Coordinates of C-alpha atoms and ligand atoms in Angstrom, one line a residue:
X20 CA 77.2 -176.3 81.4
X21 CA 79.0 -174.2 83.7
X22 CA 77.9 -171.0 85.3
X23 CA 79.9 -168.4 87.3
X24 CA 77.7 -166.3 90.1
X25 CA 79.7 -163.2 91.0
X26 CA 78.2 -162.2 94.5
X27 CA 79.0 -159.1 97.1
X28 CA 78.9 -158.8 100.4
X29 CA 76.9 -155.8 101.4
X30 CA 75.3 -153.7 104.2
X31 CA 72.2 -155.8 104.9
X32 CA 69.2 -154.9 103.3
X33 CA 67.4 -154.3 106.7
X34 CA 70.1 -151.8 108.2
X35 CA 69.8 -148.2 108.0
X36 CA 72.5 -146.8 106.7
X37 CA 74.7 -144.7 109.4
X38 CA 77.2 -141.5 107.8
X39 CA 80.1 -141.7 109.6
X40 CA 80.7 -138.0 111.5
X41 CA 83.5 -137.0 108.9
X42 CA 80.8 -137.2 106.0
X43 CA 83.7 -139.6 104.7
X44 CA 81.7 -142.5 104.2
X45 CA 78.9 -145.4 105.7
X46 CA 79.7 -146.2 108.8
X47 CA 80.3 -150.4 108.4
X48 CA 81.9 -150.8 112.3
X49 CA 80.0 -153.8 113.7
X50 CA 76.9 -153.4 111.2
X51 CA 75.3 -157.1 109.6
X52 CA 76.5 -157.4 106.6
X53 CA 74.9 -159.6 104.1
X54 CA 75.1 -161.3 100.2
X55 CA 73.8 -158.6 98.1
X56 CA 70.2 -159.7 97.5
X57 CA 70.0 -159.3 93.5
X58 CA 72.9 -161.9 94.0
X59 CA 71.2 -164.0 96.4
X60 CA 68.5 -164.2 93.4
X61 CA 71.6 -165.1 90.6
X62 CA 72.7 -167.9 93.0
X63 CA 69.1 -169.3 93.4
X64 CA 68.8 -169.3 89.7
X65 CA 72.2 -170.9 89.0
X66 CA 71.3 -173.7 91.5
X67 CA 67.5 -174.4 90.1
X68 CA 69.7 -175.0 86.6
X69 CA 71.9 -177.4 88.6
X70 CA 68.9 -179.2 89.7
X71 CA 67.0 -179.3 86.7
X72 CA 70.0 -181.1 85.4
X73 CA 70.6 -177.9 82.8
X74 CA 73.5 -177.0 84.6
X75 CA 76.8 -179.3 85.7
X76 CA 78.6 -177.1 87.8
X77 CA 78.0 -173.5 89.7
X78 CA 80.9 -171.1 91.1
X79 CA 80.8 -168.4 93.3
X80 CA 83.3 -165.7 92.8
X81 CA 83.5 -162.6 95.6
X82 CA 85.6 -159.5 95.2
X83 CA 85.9 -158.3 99.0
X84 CA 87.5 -158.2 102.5
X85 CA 88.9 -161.4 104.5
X86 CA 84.9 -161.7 105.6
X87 CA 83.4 -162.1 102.0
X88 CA 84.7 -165.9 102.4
X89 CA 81.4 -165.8 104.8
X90 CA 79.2 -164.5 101.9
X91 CA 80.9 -166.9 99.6
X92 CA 79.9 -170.1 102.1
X93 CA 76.3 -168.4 102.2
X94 CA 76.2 -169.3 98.5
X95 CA 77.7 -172.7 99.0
X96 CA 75.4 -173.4 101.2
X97 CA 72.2 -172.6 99.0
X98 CA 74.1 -175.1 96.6
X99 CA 77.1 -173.5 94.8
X100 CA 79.7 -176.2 94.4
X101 CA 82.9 -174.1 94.7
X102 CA 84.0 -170.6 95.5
X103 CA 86.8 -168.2 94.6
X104 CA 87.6 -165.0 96.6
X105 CA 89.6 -162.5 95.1
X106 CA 90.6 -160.8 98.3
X107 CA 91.1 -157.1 98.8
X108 CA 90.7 -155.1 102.2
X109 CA 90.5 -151.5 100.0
X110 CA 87.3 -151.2 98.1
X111 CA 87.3 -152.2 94.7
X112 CA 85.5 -150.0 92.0
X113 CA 83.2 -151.7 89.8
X114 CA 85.4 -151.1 86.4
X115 CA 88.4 -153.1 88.5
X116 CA 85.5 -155.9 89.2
X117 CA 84.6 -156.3 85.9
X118 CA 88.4 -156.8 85.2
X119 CA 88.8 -159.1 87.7
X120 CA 85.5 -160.9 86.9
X121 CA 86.9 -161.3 83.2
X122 CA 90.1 -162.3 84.6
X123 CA 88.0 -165.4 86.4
X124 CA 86.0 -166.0 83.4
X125 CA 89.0 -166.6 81.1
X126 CA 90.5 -169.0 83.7
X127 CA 86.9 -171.0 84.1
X128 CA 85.3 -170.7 80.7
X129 CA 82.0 -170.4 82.0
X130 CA 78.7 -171.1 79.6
X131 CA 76.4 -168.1 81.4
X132 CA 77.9 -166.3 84.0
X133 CA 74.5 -164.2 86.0
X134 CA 75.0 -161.3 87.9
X135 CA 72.7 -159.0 90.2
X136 CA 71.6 -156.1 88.5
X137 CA 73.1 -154.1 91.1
X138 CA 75.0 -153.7 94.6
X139 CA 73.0 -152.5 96.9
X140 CA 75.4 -150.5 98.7
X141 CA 77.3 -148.6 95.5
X142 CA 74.0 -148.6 93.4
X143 CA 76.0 -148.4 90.7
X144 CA 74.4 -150.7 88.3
X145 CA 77.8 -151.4 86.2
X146 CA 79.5 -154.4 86.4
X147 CA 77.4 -157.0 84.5
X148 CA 77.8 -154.5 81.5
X149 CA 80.9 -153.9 81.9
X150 CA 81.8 -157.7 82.5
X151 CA 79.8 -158.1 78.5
X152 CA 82.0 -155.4 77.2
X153 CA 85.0 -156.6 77.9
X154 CA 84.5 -160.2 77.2
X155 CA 82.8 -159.4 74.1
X156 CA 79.4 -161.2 75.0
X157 CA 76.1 -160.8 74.5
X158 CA 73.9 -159.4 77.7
X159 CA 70.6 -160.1 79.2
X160 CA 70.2 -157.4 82.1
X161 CA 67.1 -156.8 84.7
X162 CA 66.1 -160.3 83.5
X163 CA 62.6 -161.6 85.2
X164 CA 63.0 -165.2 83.7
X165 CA 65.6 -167.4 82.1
X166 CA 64.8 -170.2 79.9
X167 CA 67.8 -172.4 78.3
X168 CA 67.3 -173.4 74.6
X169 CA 70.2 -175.3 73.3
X170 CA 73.4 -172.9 72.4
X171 CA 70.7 -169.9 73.4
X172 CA 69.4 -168.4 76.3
X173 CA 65.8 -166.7 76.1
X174 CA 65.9 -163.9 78.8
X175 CA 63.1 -161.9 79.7
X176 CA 63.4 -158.3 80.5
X177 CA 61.7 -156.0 82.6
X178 CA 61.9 -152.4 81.0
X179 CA 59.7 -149.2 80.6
X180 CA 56.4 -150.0 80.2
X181 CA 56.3 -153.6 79.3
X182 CA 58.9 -157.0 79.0
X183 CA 61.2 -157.6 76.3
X184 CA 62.5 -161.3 75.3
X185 CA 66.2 -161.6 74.1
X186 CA 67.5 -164.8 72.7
X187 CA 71.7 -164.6 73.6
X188 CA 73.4 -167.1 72.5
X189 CA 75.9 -168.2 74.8
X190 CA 78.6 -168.0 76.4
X191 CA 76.6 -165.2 78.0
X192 CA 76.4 -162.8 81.0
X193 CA 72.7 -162.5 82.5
X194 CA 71.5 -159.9 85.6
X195 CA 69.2 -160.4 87.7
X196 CA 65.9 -158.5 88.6
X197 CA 63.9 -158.7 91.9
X198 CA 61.2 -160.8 90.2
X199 CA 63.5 -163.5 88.7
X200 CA 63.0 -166.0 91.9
X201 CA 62.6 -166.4 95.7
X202 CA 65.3 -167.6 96.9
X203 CA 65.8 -170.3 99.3
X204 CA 67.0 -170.0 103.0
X205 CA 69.9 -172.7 103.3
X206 CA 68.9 -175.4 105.3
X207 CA 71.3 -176.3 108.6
X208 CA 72.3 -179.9 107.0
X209 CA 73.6 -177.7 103.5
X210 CA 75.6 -175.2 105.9
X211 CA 77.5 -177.7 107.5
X212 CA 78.2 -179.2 104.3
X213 CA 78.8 -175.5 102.9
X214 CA 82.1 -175.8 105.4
X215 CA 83.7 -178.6 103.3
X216 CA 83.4 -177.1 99.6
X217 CA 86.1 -175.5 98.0
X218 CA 87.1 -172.4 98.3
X219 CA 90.4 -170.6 96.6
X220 CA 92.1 -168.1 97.5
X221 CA 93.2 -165.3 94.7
X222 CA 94.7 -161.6 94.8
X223 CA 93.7 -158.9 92.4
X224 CA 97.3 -158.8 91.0
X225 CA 96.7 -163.0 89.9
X226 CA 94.7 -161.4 87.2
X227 CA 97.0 -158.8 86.3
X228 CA 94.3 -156.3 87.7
X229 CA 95.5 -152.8 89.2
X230 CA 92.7 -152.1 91.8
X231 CA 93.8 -148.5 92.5
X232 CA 90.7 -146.0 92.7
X233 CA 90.1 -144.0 89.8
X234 CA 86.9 -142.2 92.0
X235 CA 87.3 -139.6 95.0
X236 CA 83.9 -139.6 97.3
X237 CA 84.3 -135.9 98.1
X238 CA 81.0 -135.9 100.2
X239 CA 78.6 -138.3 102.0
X240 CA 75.2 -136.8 103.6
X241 CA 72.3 -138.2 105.4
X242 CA 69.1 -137.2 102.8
X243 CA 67.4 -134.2 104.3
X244 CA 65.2 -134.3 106.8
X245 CA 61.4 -134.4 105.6
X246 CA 59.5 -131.6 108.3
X247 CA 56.4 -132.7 109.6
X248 CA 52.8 -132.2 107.5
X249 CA 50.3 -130.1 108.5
X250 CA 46.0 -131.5 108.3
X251 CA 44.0 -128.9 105.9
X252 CA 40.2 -129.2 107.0
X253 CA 38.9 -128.7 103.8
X254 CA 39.4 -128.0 100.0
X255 CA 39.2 -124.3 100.7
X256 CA 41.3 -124.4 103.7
X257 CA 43.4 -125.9 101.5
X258 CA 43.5 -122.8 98.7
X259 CA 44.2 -120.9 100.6
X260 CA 47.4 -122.4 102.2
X261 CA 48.5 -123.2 98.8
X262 CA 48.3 -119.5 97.9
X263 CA 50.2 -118.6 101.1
X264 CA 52.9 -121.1 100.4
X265 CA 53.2 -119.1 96.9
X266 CA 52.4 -122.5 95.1
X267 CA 48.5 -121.7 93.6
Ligands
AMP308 P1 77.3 -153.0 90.6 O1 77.6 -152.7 89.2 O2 78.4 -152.6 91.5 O3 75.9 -152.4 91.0 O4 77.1 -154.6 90.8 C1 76.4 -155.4 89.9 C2 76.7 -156.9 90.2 O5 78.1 -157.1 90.0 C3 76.4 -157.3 91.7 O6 75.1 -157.6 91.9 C4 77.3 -158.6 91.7 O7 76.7 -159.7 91.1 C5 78.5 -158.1 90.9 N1 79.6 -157.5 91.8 C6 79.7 -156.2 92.1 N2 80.8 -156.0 92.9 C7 81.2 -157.3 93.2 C8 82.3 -157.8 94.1 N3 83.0 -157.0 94.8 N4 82.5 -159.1 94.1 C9 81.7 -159.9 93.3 N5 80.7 -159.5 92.5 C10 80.5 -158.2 92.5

Protein backbone atom coordinates (compact mmCIF):
# COMPACT_ATOMS: atom_id res chain seq x y z
CA UNK A 1 0.00 0.00 0.00
CA UNK A 2 1.06 3.31 -0.89
CA UNK A 3 0.28 6.62 0.72
CA UNK A 4 0.90 10.22 -0.38
CA UNK A 5 1.30 12.96 2.63
CA UNK A 6 0.86 16.40 1.07
CA UNK A 7 2.64 18.81 3.66
CA UNK A 8 3.21 22.83 3.91
CA UNK A 9 5.52 24.82 5.04
CA UNK A 10 4.18 27.36 7.37
CA UNK A 11 4.81 30.28 9.85
CA UNK A 12 5.68 28.21 12.95
CA UNK A 13 3.16 27.56 15.26
CA UNK A 14 5.01 29.43 18.15
CA UNK A 15 5.48 32.88 16.07
CA UNK A 16 3.30 35.67 16.45
CA UNK A 17 2.17 36.73 13.49
CA UNK A 18 3.64 40.31 12.37
CA UNK A 19 1.20 42.65 9.55
CA UNK A 20 3.54 44.00 7.37
CA UNK A 21 3.09 48.19 7.57
CA UNK A 22 1.23 48.25 4.14
CA UNK A 23 -1.63 46.00 5.69
CA UNK A 24 -0.54 43.89 2.46
CA UNK A 25 0.14 40.84 4.04
CA UNK A 26 2.27 38.62 7.21
CA UNK A 27 5.35 39.83 7.41
CA UNK A 28 7.53 36.25 6.57
CA UNK A 29 11.26 38.25 6.40
CA UNK A 30 13.54 36.12 8.59
CA UNK A 31 10.54 34.54 10.69
CA UNK A 32 10.91 30.21 11.54
CA UNK A 33 9.08 28.68 9.47
CA UNK A 34 7.87 25.28 10.03
CA UNK A 35 5.86 21.85 8.49
CA UNK A 36 2.33 22.75 9.18
CA UNK A 37 1.53 20.80 12.31
CA UNK A 38 -1.91 18.96 11.16
CA UNK A 39 0.70 17.66 8.56
CA UNK A 40 3.34 16.78 10.92
CA UNK A 41 0.38 14.49 12.41
CA UNK A 42 -0.51 13.00 8.59
CA UNK A 43 3.26 12.19 8.23
CA UNK A 44 3.38 10.42 11.79
CA UNK A 45 0.44 8.48 10.78
CA UNK A 46 1.69 7.46 7.34
CA UNK A 47 4.97 6.25 8.89
CA UNK A 48 3.21 4.16 11.98
CA UNK A 49 1.40 2.30 8.76
CA UNK A 50 4.89 1.83 7.33
CA UNK A 51 6.01 0.25 10.43
CA UNK A 52 3.16 -1.82 11.30
CA UNK A 53 3.91 -3.32 7.99
CA UNK A 54 0.27 -1.95 6.60
CA UNK A 55 1.96 0.41 4.47
CA UNK A 56 4.97 -0.24 1.69
CA UNK A 57 5.84 3.00 0.76
CA UNK A 58 5.16 6.89 1.99
CA UNK A 59 5.68 10.15 -0.19
CA UNK A 60 5.86 13.51 0.67
CA UNK A 61 4.63 16.02 -1.71
CA UNK A 62 5.08 20.08 -0.99
CA UNK A 63 3.60 22.83 -3.00
CA UNK A 64 6.02 25.88 -2.02
CA UNK A 65 9.10 28.16 -2.34
CA UNK A 66 12.80 26.84 -3.12
CA UNK A 67 12.85 26.37 1.02
CA UNK A 68 9.87 23.81 1.27
CA UNK A 69 12.68 21.15 0.07
CA UNK A 70 13.59 21.80 4.00
CA UNK A 71 10.04 20.95 5.18
CA UNK A 72 9.97 18.07 2.69
CA UNK A 73 13.46 16.57 4.41
CA UNK A 74 11.70 17.22 7.91
CA UNK A 75 9.22 14.58 6.70
CA UNK A 76 11.97 12.28 5.36
CA UNK A 77 13.48 12.40 8.30
CA UNK A 78 10.47 11.31 10.58
CA UNK A 79 10.53 8.33 7.93
CA UNK A 80 8.98 9.32 4.53
CA UNK A 81 10.80 7.46 1.85
CA UNK A 82 10.64 9.97 -0.95
CA UNK A 83 9.65 13.47 -1.65
CA UNK A 84 8.33 15.55 -4.59
CA UNK A 85 8.35 19.45 -4.52
CA UNK A 86 6.27 21.15 -6.85
CA UNK A 87 8.09 24.39 -6.68
CA UNK A 88 6.54 27.89 -6.87
CA UNK A 89 8.01 31.18 -5.38
CA UNK A 90 4.22 32.99 -5.80
CA UNK A 91 1.69 31.66 -3.39
CA UNK A 92 -0.47 28.98 -4.54
CA UNK A 93 -4.25 29.09 -3.66
CA UNK A 94 -5.65 26.06 -2.33
CA UNK A 95 -8.06 25.24 -5.44
CA UNK A 96 -4.50 25.29 -7.65
CA UNK A 97 -3.17 22.75 -4.80
CA UNK A 98 -5.70 20.44 -5.03
CA UNK A 99 -5.04 20.46 -8.86
CA UNK A 100 -1.66 19.94 -8.45
CA UNK A 101 -2.20 17.34 -5.67
CA UNK A 102 -4.46 15.40 -8.18
CA UNK A 103 -1.98 15.93 -10.76
CA UNK A 104 0.68 13.90 -8.33
CA UNK A 105 -1.92 11.44 -7.42
CA UNK A 106 -2.67 10.35 -11.04
CA UNK A 107 1.14 9.99 -11.69
CA UNK A 108 1.63 7.76 -8.14
CA UNK A 109 -1.57 5.94 -7.78
CA UNK A 110 -1.59 6.26 -4.18
CA UNK A 111 -3.91 3.75 -1.91
CA UNK A 112 -4.81 6.64 0.94
CA UNK A 113 -3.42 9.84 0.37
CA UNK A 114 -3.90 11.90 4.32
CA UNK A 115 -3.87 15.39 4.52
CA UNK A 116 -3.94 18.06 7.54
CA UNK A 117 -7.18 19.31 8.06
CA UNK A 118 -5.86 22.62 7.65
CA UNK A 119 -2.88 25.12 6.99
CA UNK A 120 -2.28 26.94 9.67
CA UNK A 121 -1.30 30.10 8.00
CA UNK A 122 -4.41 30.34 5.24
CA UNK A 123 -6.99 28.59 7.67
CA UNK A 124 -8.67 27.74 4.90
CA UNK A 125 -9.71 24.27 5.54
CA UNK A 126 -10.03 23.34 1.59
CA UNK A 127 -7.76 21.21 0.00
CA UNK A 128 -8.35 17.67 1.28
CA UNK A 129 -11.99 18.26 0.00
CA UNK A 130 -11.18 19.61 -2.79
CA UNK A 131 -8.35 16.95 -3.56
CA UNK A 132 -11.79 14.09 -3.02
CA UNK A 133 -13.80 16.16 -5.46
CA UNK A 134 -11.72 16.10 -8.04
CA UNK A 135 -10.40 12.72 -7.91
CA UNK A 136 -13.79 11.39 -7.33
CA UNK A 137 -12.97 9.64 -3.88
CA UNK A 138 -14.44 8.99 -0.87
CA UNK A 139 -13.20 11.43 2.26
CA UNK A 140 -12.55 10.95 5.93
CA UNK A 141 -11.89 14.59 7.27
CA UNK A 142 -11.00 15.87 11.09
CA UNK A 143 -10.24 12.10 11.51
CA UNK A 144 -9.06 11.21 15.41
CA UNK A 145 -8.15 7.53 14.36
CA UNK A 146 -7.50 5.37 11.41
CA UNK A 147 -7.83 1.72 11.36
CA UNK A 148 -7.04 -0.28 7.97
CA UNK A 149 -9.57 -3.13 7.18
CA UNK A 150 -8.76 -4.76 3.98
CA UNK A 151 -9.96 -2.65 0.62
CA UNK A 152 -11.58 -0.19 3.60
CA UNK A 153 -10.49 2.26 5.82
CA UNK A 154 -12.52 2.95 9.19
CA UNK A 155 -11.99 6.63 10.09
CA UNK A 156 -13.13 8.20 13.05
CA UNK A 157 -14.37 11.71 13.13
CA UNK A 158 -14.48 14.25 15.47
CA UNK A 159 -17.70 16.52 14.85
CA UNK A 160 -20.36 18.47 16.87
CA UNK A 161 -21.10 16.97 19.84
CA UNK A 162 -19.77 13.44 19.54
CA UNK A 163 -17.44 11.02 16.99
CA UNK A 164 -18.62 9.56 13.87
CA UNK A 165 -17.01 6.31 12.21
CA UNK A 166 -16.82 6.12 8.27
CA UNK A 167 -15.88 3.05 6.58
CA UNK A 168 -14.12 4.55 2.93
CA UNK A 169 -13.13 2.22 0.83
CA UNK A 170 -10.08 3.00 -0.78
CA UNK A 171 -8.27 4.60 -2.79
CA UNK A 172 -9.09 7.31 -0.30
CA UNK A 173 -8.10 10.82 0.97
CA UNK A 174 -8.03 11.12 4.97
CA UNK A 175 -7.35 14.67 7.16
CA UNK A 176 -6.02 14.86 10.05
CA UNK A 177 -7.30 16.25 13.43
CA UNK A 178 -5.10 17.40 16.39
CA UNK A 179 -5.92 14.19 18.39
CA UNK A 180 -4.96 11.63 15.65
CA UNK A 181 -1.21 11.18 17.14
CA UNK A 182 1.91 12.75 18.74
CA UNK A 183 4.28 12.88 16.50
CA UNK A 184 7.74 11.98 16.73
CA UNK A 185 10.85 14.43 16.86
CA UNK A 186 13.32 12.95 14.12
CA UNK A 187 16.11 11.55 15.74
CA UNK A 188 19.83 12.98 14.52
CA UNK A 189 20.85 9.45 12.98
CA UNK A 190 17.27 9.69 10.62
CA UNK A 191 18.18 13.40 9.61
CA UNK A 192 21.33 12.55 8.29
CA UNK A 193 19.89 9.84 6.53
CA UNK A 194 16.88 12.30 5.59
CA UNK A 195 19.85 13.98 3.24
CA UNK A 196 20.25 10.91 0.99
CA UNK A 197 16.39 10.18 0.12
CA UNK A 198 14.90 11.15 -2.99
CA UNK A 199 13.68 14.08 -3.71
CA UNK A 200 12.21 15.36 -7.34
CA UNK A 201 11.92 18.28 -8.54
CA UNK A 202 8.42 19.40 -10.45
CA UNK A 203 6.83 22.83 -11.72
CA UNK A 204 3.21 23.53 -11.50
CA UNK A 205 2.97 23.61 -15.42
CA UNK A 206 4.30 19.51 -15.24
CA UNK A 207 0.74 19.03 -14.21
CA UNK A 208 -0.76 21.12 -16.64
CA UNK A 209 -1.86 23.37 -13.58
CA UNK A 210 -2.27 27.28 -14.11
CA UNK A 211 -1.37 28.72 -10.66
CA UNK A 212 -2.51 32.23 -11.32
CA UNK A 213 -4.57 33.80 -8.23
CA UNK A 214 -8.14 33.86 -8.61
CA UNK A 215 -8.27 35.77 -4.83
CA UNK A 216 -7.24 39.61 -4.16
CA UNK A 217 -6.35 40.08 -0.22
CA UNK A 218 -7.67 43.63 -0.16
CA UNK A 219 -6.85 44.07 3.62
CA UNK A 220 -4.71 42.52 6.41
CA UNK A 221 -5.19 43.94 10.18
CA UNK A 222 -3.79 43.07 13.50
CA UNK A 223 -7.14 41.94 15.63
CA UNK A 224 -8.13 44.84 17.83
CA UNK A 225 -6.67 45.57 20.75
CA UNK A 226 -8.53 44.11 23.91
CA UNK A 227 -8.52 47.47 26.62
CA UNK A 228 -7.67 46.60 29.96
CA UNK A 229 -10.54 45.15 32.69
CA UNK A 230 -11.52 46.95 35.43
CA UNK A 231 -12.10 44.76 39.44
CA UNK A 232 -15.96 45.29 40.61
CA UNK A 233 -15.90 44.83 44.48
CA UNK A 234 -19.01 43.32 44.70
CA UNK A 235 -22.28 42.02 42.96
CA UNK A 236 -23.86 45.43 43.47
CA UNK A 237 -20.88 47.32 42.56
CA UNK A 238 -21.23 45.32 39.72
CA UNK A 239 -25.13 46.46 38.85
CA UNK A 240 -24.47 49.21 38.82
CA UNK A 241 -21.57 49.39 36.33
CA UNK A 242 -23.54 47.18 34.10
CA UNK A 243 -26.39 49.72 34.13
CA UNK A 244 -23.83 52.61 33.44
CA UNK A 245 -22.35 50.71 30.50
CA UNK A 246 -26.08 50.55 29.13
CA UNK A 247 -25.81 46.67 29.27
CA UNK A 248 -28.49 45.76 32.42
P1 LIG B 1 -5.82 24.18 3.54
O1 LIG B 1 -7.01 23.69 2.77
O2 LIG B 1 -5.01 25.22 2.78
O3 LIG B 1 -6.16 24.64 4.94
O4 LIG B 1 -4.80 22.93 3.68
C1 LIG B 1 -5.22 21.63 4.08
C2 LIG B 1 -4.09 20.63 3.86
O5 LIG B 1 -3.75 20.58 2.47
C3 LIG B 1 -2.77 20.95 4.56
O6 LIG B 1 -2.80 20.52 5.91
C4 LIG B 1 -1.78 20.14 3.71
O7 LIG B 1 -1.83 18.76 4.03
C5 LIG B 1 -2.36 20.34 2.30
N1 LIG B 1 -1.75 21.51 1.65
C6 LIG B 1 -2.21 22.79 1.62
N2 LIG B 1 -1.37 23.59 0.94
C7 LIG B 1 -0.33 22.81 0.55
C8 LIG B 1 0.89 23.02 -0.18
N3 LIG B 1 1.20 24.23 -0.64
N4 LIG B 1 1.70 21.97 -0.40
C9 LIG B 1 1.39 20.73 0.06
N5 LIG B 1 0.27 20.47 0.76
C10 LIG B 1 -0.58 21.47 1.00
Amino acid sequence: MKIVVPVKRVLDYNVKPRVKADGSGVDLANVKMSMNPFDEIAVEEAVRLKEQGTASEVVVVSVGPAKASETLRSALAMGADRAIHVVSEDEVEPLAVAKILKGVVVDETPDLVILGKQAIDDDSNQVGQMLAALLGRPQGTFASKVEMDGASVLVTREVDGGLETVRLALPAIVTTDLRLNEPRYASLPNIMKAKSKPLAAKAPADYGVDITPRLKVLQVKEPAQRSAGIKIADVDALIGKLKELGVA
